[in-house]
Short mmCIF file of C-alpha atoms in Angstrom, two decimals:
data_model
loop_
_atom_site.label_atom_id
_atom_site.label_comp_id
_atom_site.label_asym_id
_atom_site.label_seq_id
_atom_site.Cartn_x
_atom_site.Cartn_y
_atom_site.Cartn_z
CA MET W 1 8.77 9.69 2.55
CA PHE W 2 5.06 9.26 1.16
CA SER W 3 3.38 5.75 -0.66
CA LEU W 4 0.38 6.28 -2.67
CA ASN W 5 -2.32 3.97 -1.44
CA VAL W 6 -6.04 2.82 -2.38
CA PRO W 7 -8.33 3.80 -0.13
CA LEU W 8 -10.14 0.82 1.84
CA SER W 9 -14.02 0.53 1.20
CA PRO W 10 -15.39 0.21 4.84
CA ALA W 11 -16.03 -2.91 4.35
CA VAL W 12 -12.12 -3.82 4.59
CA GLU W 13 -11.96 -2.11 8.30
CA ARG W 14 -15.08 -4.67 9.08
CA LEU W 15 -13.49 -7.84 8.04
CA ALA W 16 -10.56 -6.76 9.82
CA THR W 17 -12.19 -5.83 12.87
CA ASP W 18 -14.21 -9.53 13.06
CA LEU W 19 -10.89 -10.91 12.03
CA HIS W 20 -8.95 -9.00 15.13
CA PRO W 21 -9.57 -11.23 17.73
CA LYS W 22 -7.62 -14.25 16.34
CA LEU W 23 -4.47 -12.30 15.77
CA THR W 24 -2.95 -14.09 19.10
CA GLY W 25 0.48 -14.38 19.61
CA PHE W 26 1.72 -11.22 17.33
CA ASP W 27 4.23 -8.79 17.92
CA HIS W 28 2.20 -5.91 15.86
CA VAL W 29 -1.42 -5.72 15.66
CA ARG W 30 -2.46 -3.56 12.86
CA ASP W 31 -5.06 -0.64 14.02
CA ARG W 32 -4.32 0.98 10.27
CA ARG W 33 -4.54 -1.11 7.45
CA THR W 34 -3.02 0.09 4.57
CA LEU W 35 -3.26 -1.35 0.69
CA VAL W 36 -0.27 0.32 -0.69
CA CYS W 37 0.31 0.73 -4.67
CA LYS W 38 3.81 2.13 -4.89
CA ARG W 39 6.13 3.95 -2.72
CA PHE W 40 8.60 6.36 -3.23
CA GLY W 41 11.73 8.21 -1.69
CA VAL W 42 13.70 11.27 -1.33
CA GLY W 43 14.76 10.73 -5.14
CA ASP W 44 11.48 10.64 -6.60
CA VAL W 45 10.85 14.39 -5.65
CA ARG W 46 12.30 16.59 -8.45
CA ASP W 47 13.58 20.03 -8.23
CA GLU W 48 12.32 22.38 -10.63
CA GLU W 49 15.17 21.58 -13.42
CA GLY W 50 13.79 18.49 -13.39
CA GLU W 51 16.92 17.01 -11.55
CA ARG W 52 16.87 14.35 -8.68
CA ALA W 53 17.26 15.37 -5.30
CA ASP W 54 20.55 13.35 -5.10
CA ARG W 55 21.74 15.26 -2.95
CA GLY W 56 19.91 13.15 0.24
CA ASP W 57 18.14 16.05 1.64
CA ALA W 58 14.29 16.12 1.15
CA PRO W 59 12.75 19.51 -0.11
CA PRO W 60 10.13 20.59 2.76
CA ARG W 61 7.38 18.59 2.74
CA GLU W 62 4.69 20.49 1.23
CA GLU W 63 6.90 21.15 -1.74
CA ALA W 64 8.37 17.56 -2.20
CA LEU W 65 4.31 16.44 -1.80
CA ASP W 66 3.43 19.16 -4.26
CA ARG W 67 5.92 17.81 -6.67
CA LEU W 68 5.40 14.40 -6.02
CA ARG W 69 1.62 15.11 -6.83
CA GLU W 70 2.52 16.68 -9.96
CA ARG W 71 4.96 13.77 -10.71
CA ILE W 72 2.36 11.09 -9.98
CA ARG W 73 -0.33 12.49 -12.70
CA ARG W 74 1.18 11.64 -15.90
CA PRO W 75 2.29 8.08 -15.31
CA LEU W 76 -1.64 7.89 -13.99
CA ALA W 77 -3.29 9.92 -16.66
CA GLY W 78 -5.86 7.51 -18.89
CA VAL W 79 -6.68 5.48 -15.64
CA ASP W 80 -10.13 4.62 -15.12
CA PRO W 81 -11.24 3.78 -11.70
CA PHE W 82 -10.98 0.40 -11.22
CA GLU W 83 -12.32 -2.86 -9.46
CA VAL W 84 -10.38 -3.96 -6.26
CA ALA W 85 -11.46 -7.47 -4.15
CA VAL W 86 -10.31 -8.87 -0.82
CA THR W 87 -10.60 -12.30 -0.84
CA GLY W 88 -8.69 -14.14 1.78
CA VAL W 89 -5.79 -14.10 4.28
CA ASP W 90 -2.20 -15.20 3.74
CA VAL W 91 0.39 -15.25 4.86
CA PHE W 92 4.06 -14.29 4.22
CA ASP W 93 6.62 -16.67 6.34
CA ALA W 94 9.75 -14.62 4.59
CA PRO W 95 9.28 -11.32 4.51
CA ARG W 96 11.42 -9.03 2.68
CA SER W 97 12.11 -7.27 6.11
CA GLY W 98 10.90 -6.74 9.26
CA SER W 99 9.77 -9.70 11.40
CA ARG W 100 7.55 -12.45 10.66
CA PRO W 101 5.30 -14.37 10.43
CA VAL W 102 3.02 -11.73 8.16
CA VAL W 103 -0.50 -12.32 8.40
CA TYR W 104 -2.81 -10.22 5.16
CA LEU W 105 -5.40 -9.92 3.36
CA THR W 106 -5.13 -11.25 -0.08
CA VAL W 107 -5.95 -8.73 -2.77
CA GLU W 108 -7.23 -9.41 -6.49
CA SER W 109 -6.95 -6.87 -8.73
CA ASP W 110 -5.08 -7.02 -12.66
CA GLU W 111 -5.61 -3.09 -13.17
CA LEU W 112 -3.79 -2.36 -9.50
CA VAL W 113 -1.20 -4.41 -10.85
CA ARG W 114 -0.99 -2.46 -14.03
CA VAL W 115 -0.89 0.43 -12.06
CA HIS W 116 1.68 -0.38 -9.47
CA ARG W 117 4.03 -1.37 -12.87
CA ARG W 118 3.30 1.79 -14.73
CA LEU W 119 4.53 3.68 -11.85
CA CYS W 120 7.58 1.56 -10.85
CA ASP W 121 8.54 2.62 -14.95
CA ALA W 122 7.99 6.43 -14.54
CA PHE W 123 9.95 5.62 -10.78
CA GLY W 124 11.80 2.49 -10.22
CA ALA W 125 10.65 -0.39 -7.93
CA VAL W 126 12.13 -0.95 -4.56
CA GLU W 127 14.17 -4.04 -4.55
CA GLY W 128 12.44 -7.19 -2.83
CA ILE W 129 8.99 -5.99 -2.63
CA GLU W 130 7.98 -3.28 -5.79
CA GLY W 131 8.00 -4.69 -9.81
CA ASP W 132 7.57 -8.45 -10.70
CA GLU W 133 7.71 -9.25 -6.60
CA TYR W 134 4.66 -6.35 -5.83
CA VAL W 135 1.54 -8.47 -4.35
CA PRO W 136 -1.10 -6.56 -3.33
CA HIS W 137 -2.06 -7.04 0.31
CA ILE W 138 -2.95 -5.61 3.35
CA THR W 139 -1.36 -6.47 6.46
CA LEU W 140 -3.05 -8.11 9.69
CA ALA W 141 -0.22 -9.00 12.02
CA ARG W 142 3.26 -9.33 11.83
CA GLY W 143 6.01 -11.19 13.90
CA GLY W 144 5.96 -12.71 17.05
CA ASN W 145 5.12 -16.01 17.91
CA PRO W 146 1.46 -17.17 17.62
CA GLU W 147 -0.07 -20.34 18.94
CA PRO W 148 0.03 -23.17 16.75
CA GLY W 149 -2.65 -23.29 14.58
CA VAL W 150 -3.08 -19.50 14.54
CA VAL W 151 -2.25 -18.78 11.46
CA ALA W 152 -3.55 -21.82 9.77
CA ASP W 153 -7.10 -20.80 11.19
CA LEU W 154 -6.79 -17.32 9.79
CA VAL W 155 -5.50 -18.50 6.46
CA ASP W 156 -8.66 -21.15 6.40
CA ALA W 157 -10.79 -18.30 7.41
CA GLU W 158 -13.88 -17.65 4.74
CA PHE W 159 -15.79 -14.75 4.41
CA GLU W 160 -17.34 -13.35 0.84
CA PRO W 161 -14.86 -11.15 -0.95
CA VAL W 162 -15.20 -7.70 0.03
CA ARG W 163 -15.17 -5.57 -3.74
CA TRP W 164 -14.85 -1.81 -4.10
CA ARG W 165 -14.49 0.58 -7.17
CA VAL W 166 -10.73 2.89 -6.50
CA HIS W 167 -11.83 6.37 -8.10
CA ALA W 168 -8.39 7.57 -6.51
CA LEU W 169 -4.87 7.06 -5.13
CA ASP W 170 -4.16 8.63 -1.92
CA VAL W 171 -0.44 9.93 -0.79
CA TRP W 172 0.21 8.80 2.28
CA ASP W 173 2.29 10.44 4.97
CA PRO W 174 3.87 8.08 7.66
CA GLU W 175 5.30 11.04 9.61
CA PHE W 176 2.12 12.00 10.14
CA ARG W 177 0.32 8.61 9.77
CA GLU W 178 -2.37 10.71 6.95
CA VAL W 179 -3.43 10.93 3.64
CA ALA W 180 -1.29 13.98 2.64
CA ALA W 181 -3.30 14.58 -0.48
CA SER W 182 -5.60 12.36 -3.13
CA VAL W 183 -5.15 12.05 -6.50
CA ASP W 184 -8.42 11.47 -8.96
CA LEU W 185 -8.46 8.53 -11.65
#
C-alpha cells in the first residue's frame, strides 16, 4: 500500500544520472529512485477501534493515509534528524524477489537502520527484506543480461561519498507514484 522513504539529496540524483550510461543490458533501469525505510500493507492501517484491517479490504486512500501517518508518528517520536551516506555501488545477485541482478547504490546510516528496526517493532517486518535482512539501498537497475564486466565495472565505480541530513521521512504512494505525506523528525 505505502512505504516510508528517505528523501534523496539532489547529489544522489546527479550521481545516478552520471552512472546511467553504464547501465546497459538491464531490463529495467530506474528513472525514479527511492530509499525505502519501511513498507506498509493494508493490515498496518487500523480502524478507529484499534483493530487491524485484516479483512483484506483497504480503507479509502485518504483515510488509510491519515491513519498510517498518525500510527508512524509514535515510533518516530524522539528520532532526531540523522545523516545518510551513499558510499558505493553493489549488487544483489539473488534478490528475494524479482529479476536479477539488482545493481544499487550502497547506503550507510546506523541511525536509518535503527529507525527501520523501531518501525519493524511497531508494524512487523516484511519477511526476507526487512528486520535483520534490511539492506538500505537505492536501486539503479535490475534484470536482463548485461554484458560481461558491466556489473563489475559498476561495482568498481569510484566517487566521493554523497552525504546528507534527513529531516523528514516521506510516505510514498506507489499507485500514484508520488509522495503522499511527510513526517518531520
